[in-house]
JSON list of C-alpha atoms in Angstrom, two decimals:
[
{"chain": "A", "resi": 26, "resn": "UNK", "atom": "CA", "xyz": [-14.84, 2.82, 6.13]},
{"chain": "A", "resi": 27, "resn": "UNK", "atom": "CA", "xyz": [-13.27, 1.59, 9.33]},
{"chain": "A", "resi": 28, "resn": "UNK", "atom": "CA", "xyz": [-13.41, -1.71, 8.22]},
{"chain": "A", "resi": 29, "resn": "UNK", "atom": "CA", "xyz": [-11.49, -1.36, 5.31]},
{"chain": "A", "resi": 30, "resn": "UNK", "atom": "CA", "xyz": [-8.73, 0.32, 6.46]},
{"chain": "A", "resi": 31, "resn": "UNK", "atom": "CA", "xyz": [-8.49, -2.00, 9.06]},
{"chain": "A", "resi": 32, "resn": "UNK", "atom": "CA", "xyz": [-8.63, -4.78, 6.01]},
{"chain": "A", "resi": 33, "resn": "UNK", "atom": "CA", "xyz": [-5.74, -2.43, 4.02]},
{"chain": "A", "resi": 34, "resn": "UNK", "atom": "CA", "xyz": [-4.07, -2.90, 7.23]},
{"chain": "A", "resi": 35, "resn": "UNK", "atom": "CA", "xyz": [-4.04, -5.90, 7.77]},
{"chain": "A", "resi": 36, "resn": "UNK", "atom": "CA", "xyz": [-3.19, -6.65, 4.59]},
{"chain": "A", "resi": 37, "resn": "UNK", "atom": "CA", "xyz": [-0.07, -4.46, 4.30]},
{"chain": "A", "resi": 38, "resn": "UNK", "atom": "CA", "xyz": [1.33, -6.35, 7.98]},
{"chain": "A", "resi": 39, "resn": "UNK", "atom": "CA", "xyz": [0.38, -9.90, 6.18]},
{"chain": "A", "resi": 40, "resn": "UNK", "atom": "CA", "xyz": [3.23, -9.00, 3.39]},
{"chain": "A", "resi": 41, "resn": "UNK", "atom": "CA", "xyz": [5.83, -8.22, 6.51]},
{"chain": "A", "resi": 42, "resn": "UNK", "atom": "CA", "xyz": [5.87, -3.88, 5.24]},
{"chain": "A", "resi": 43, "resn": "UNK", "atom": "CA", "xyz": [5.45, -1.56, 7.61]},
{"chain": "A", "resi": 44, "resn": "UNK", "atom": "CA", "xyz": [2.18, 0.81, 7.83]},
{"chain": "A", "resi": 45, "resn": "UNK", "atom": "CA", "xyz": [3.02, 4.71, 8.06]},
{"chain": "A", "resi": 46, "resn": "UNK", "atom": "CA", "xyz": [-0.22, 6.18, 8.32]},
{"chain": "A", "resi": 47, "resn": "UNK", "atom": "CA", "xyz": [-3.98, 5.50, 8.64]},
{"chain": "A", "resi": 48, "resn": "UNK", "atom": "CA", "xyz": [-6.71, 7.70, 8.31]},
{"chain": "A", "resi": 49, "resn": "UNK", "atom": "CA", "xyz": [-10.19, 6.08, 8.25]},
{"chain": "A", "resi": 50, "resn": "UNK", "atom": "CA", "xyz": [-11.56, 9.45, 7.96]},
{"chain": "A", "resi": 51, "resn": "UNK", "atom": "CA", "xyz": [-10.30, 10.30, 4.65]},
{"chain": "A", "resi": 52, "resn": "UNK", "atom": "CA", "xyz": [-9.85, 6.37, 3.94]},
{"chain": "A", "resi": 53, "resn": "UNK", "atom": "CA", "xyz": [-5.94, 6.32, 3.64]},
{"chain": "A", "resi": 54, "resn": "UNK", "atom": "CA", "xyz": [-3.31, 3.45, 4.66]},
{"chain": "A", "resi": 55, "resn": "UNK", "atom": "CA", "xyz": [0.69, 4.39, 3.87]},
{"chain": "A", "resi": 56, "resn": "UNK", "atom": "CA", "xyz": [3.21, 2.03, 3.88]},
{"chain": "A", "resi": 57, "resn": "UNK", "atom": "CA", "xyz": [6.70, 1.34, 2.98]},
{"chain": "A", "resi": 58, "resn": "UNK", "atom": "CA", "xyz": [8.07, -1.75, 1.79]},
{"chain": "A", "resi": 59, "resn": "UNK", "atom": "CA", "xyz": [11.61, -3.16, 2.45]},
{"chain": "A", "resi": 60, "resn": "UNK", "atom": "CA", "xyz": [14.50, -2.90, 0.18]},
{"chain": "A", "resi": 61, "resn": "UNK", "atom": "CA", "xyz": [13.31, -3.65, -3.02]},
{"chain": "A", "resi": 62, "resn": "UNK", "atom": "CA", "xyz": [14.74, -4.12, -6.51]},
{"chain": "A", "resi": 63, "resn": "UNK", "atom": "CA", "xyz": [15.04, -0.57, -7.39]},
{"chain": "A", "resi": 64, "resn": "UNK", "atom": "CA", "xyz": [15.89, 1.27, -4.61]},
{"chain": "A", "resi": 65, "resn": "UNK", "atom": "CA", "xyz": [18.34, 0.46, -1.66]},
{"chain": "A", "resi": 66, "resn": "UNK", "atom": "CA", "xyz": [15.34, 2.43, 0.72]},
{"chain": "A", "resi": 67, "resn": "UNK", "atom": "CA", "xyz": [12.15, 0.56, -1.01]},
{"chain": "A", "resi": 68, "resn": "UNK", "atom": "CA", "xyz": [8.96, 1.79, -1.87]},
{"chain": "A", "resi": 69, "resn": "UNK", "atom": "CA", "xyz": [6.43, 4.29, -0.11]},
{"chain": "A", "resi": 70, "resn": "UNK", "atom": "CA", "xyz": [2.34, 3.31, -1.67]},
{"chain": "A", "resi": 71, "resn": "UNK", "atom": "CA", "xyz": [-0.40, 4.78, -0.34]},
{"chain": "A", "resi": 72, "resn": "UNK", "atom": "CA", "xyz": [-4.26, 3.21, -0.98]},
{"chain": "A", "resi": 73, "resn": "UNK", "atom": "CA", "xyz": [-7.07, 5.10, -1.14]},
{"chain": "A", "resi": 74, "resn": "UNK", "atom": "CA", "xyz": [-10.16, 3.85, -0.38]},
{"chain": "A", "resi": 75, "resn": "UNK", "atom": "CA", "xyz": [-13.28, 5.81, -1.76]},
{"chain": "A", "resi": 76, "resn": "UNK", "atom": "CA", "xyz": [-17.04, 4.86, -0.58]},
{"chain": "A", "resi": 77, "resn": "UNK", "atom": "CA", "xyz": [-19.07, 4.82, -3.54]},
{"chain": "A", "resi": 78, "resn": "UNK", "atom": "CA", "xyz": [-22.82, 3.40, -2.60]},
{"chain": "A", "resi": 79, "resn": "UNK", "atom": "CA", "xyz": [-23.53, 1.94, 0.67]},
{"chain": "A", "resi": 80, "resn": "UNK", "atom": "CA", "xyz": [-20.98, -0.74, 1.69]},
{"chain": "A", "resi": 81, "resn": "UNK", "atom": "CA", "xyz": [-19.55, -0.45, -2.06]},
{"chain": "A", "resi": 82, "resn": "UNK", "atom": "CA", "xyz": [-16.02, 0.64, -1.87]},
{"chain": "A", "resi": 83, "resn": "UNK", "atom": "CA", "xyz": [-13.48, 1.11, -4.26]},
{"chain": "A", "resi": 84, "resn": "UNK", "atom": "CA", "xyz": [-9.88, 0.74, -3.77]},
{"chain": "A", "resi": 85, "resn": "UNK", "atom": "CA", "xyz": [-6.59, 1.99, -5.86]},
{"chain": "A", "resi": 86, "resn": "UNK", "atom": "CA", "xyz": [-3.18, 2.84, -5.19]},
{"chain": "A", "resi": 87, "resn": "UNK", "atom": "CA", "xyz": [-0.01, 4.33, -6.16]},
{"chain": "A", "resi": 88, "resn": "UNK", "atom": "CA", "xyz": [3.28, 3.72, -5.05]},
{"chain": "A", "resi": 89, "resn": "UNK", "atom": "CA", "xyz": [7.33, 5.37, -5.67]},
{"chain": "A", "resi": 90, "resn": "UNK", "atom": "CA", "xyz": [10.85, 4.16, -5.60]},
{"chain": "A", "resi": 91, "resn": "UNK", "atom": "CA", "xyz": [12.30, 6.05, -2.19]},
{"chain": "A", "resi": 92, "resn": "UNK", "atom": "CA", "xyz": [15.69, 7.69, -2.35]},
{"chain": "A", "resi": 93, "resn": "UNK", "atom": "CA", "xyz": [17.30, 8.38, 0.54]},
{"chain": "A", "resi": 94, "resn": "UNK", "atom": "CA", "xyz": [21.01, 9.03, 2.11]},
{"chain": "A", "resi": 95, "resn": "UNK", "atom": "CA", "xyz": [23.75, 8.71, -0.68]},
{"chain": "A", "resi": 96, "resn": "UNK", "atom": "CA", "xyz": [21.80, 6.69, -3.19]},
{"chain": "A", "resi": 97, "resn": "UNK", "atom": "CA", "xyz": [21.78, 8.20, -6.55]},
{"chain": "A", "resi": 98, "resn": "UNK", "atom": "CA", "xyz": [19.10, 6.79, -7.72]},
{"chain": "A", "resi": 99, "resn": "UNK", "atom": "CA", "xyz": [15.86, 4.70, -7.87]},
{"chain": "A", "resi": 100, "resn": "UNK", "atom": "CA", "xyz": [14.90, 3.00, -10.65]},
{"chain": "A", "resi": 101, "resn": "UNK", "atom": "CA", "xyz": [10.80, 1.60, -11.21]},
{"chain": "A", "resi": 102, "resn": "UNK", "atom": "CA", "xyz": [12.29, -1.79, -12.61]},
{"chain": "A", "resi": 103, "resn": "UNK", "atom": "CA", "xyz": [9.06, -3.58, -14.19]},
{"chain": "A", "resi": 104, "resn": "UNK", "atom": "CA", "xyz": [6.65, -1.29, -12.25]},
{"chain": "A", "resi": 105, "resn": "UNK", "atom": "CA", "xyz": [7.78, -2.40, -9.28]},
{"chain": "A", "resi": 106, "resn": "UNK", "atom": "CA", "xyz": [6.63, 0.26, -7.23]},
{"chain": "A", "resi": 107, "resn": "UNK", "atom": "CA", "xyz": [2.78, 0.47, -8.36]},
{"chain": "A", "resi": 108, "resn": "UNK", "atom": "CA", "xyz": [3.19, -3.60, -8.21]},
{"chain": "A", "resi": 109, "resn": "UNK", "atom": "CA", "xyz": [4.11, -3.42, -4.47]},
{"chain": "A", "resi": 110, "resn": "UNK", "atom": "CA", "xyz": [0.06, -1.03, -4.00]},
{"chain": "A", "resi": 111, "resn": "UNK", "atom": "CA", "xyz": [-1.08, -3.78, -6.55]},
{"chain": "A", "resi": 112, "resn": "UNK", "atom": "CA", "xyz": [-0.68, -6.62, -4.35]},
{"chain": "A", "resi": 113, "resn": "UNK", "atom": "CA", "xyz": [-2.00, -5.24, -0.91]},
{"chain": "A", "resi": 114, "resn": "UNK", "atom": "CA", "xyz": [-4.59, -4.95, -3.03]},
{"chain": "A", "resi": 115, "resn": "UNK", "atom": "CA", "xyz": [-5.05, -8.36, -3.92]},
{"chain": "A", "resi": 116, "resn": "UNK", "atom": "CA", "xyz": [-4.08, -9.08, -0.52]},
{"chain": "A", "resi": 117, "resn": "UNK", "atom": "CA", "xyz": [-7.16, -7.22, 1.03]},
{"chain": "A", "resi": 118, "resn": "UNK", "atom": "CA", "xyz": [-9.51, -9.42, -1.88]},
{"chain": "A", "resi": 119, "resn": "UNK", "atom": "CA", "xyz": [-8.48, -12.45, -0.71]},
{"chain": "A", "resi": 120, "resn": "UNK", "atom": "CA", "xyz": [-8.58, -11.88, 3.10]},
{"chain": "A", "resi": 121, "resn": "UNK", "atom": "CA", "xyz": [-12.43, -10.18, 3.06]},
{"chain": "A", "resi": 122, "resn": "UNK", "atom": "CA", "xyz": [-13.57, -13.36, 1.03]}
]
């Protein structure tokens, strides 16, 4: 489990966002993203990683538009914010290859 947060890690400083919290205990890496197209304050995602047979882990996230200060609001143009969980995802594939 170590491993692969340090992999979701990794991953997550590769695409330039910034890591909030990681907990290889519960195996959880949060991170928020730049300004992005929906929100002025970007996007928080959080993946879970879940050990499901020896050395056979699976990995998902979610992620949400952040509002903060005086914006109004945040819209999830395209999916933008589950895209942004999506590809530290794919990130994480092609880096333990």
């Amino acid at each position: 489990m170590l491993l692969m947060v340090k992999l979701a890690m990794r991953a997550v400083q590769e695409l330039g966002w910034q890591i909030q919290q990681a907990n290889e205990n519960v195996g959880l890496v949060t991170f928020e993203t730049g300004i992005s197209w929906g929100s002025w304050s970007g996007v928080t995602c959080s993946l879970n990683i879940d050990e499901v047979g020896p050395n056979i882990f699976r990995v998902y996230g979610t992620g949400k538009q952040n509002l903060r200060g005086g914006q109004l609001i945040a819209m999830n143009i395209g999916g933008e914010a589950q895209g942004k969980a999506n590809a530290a995802i794919e990130r994480m594939k092609r880096l333990a290859i």
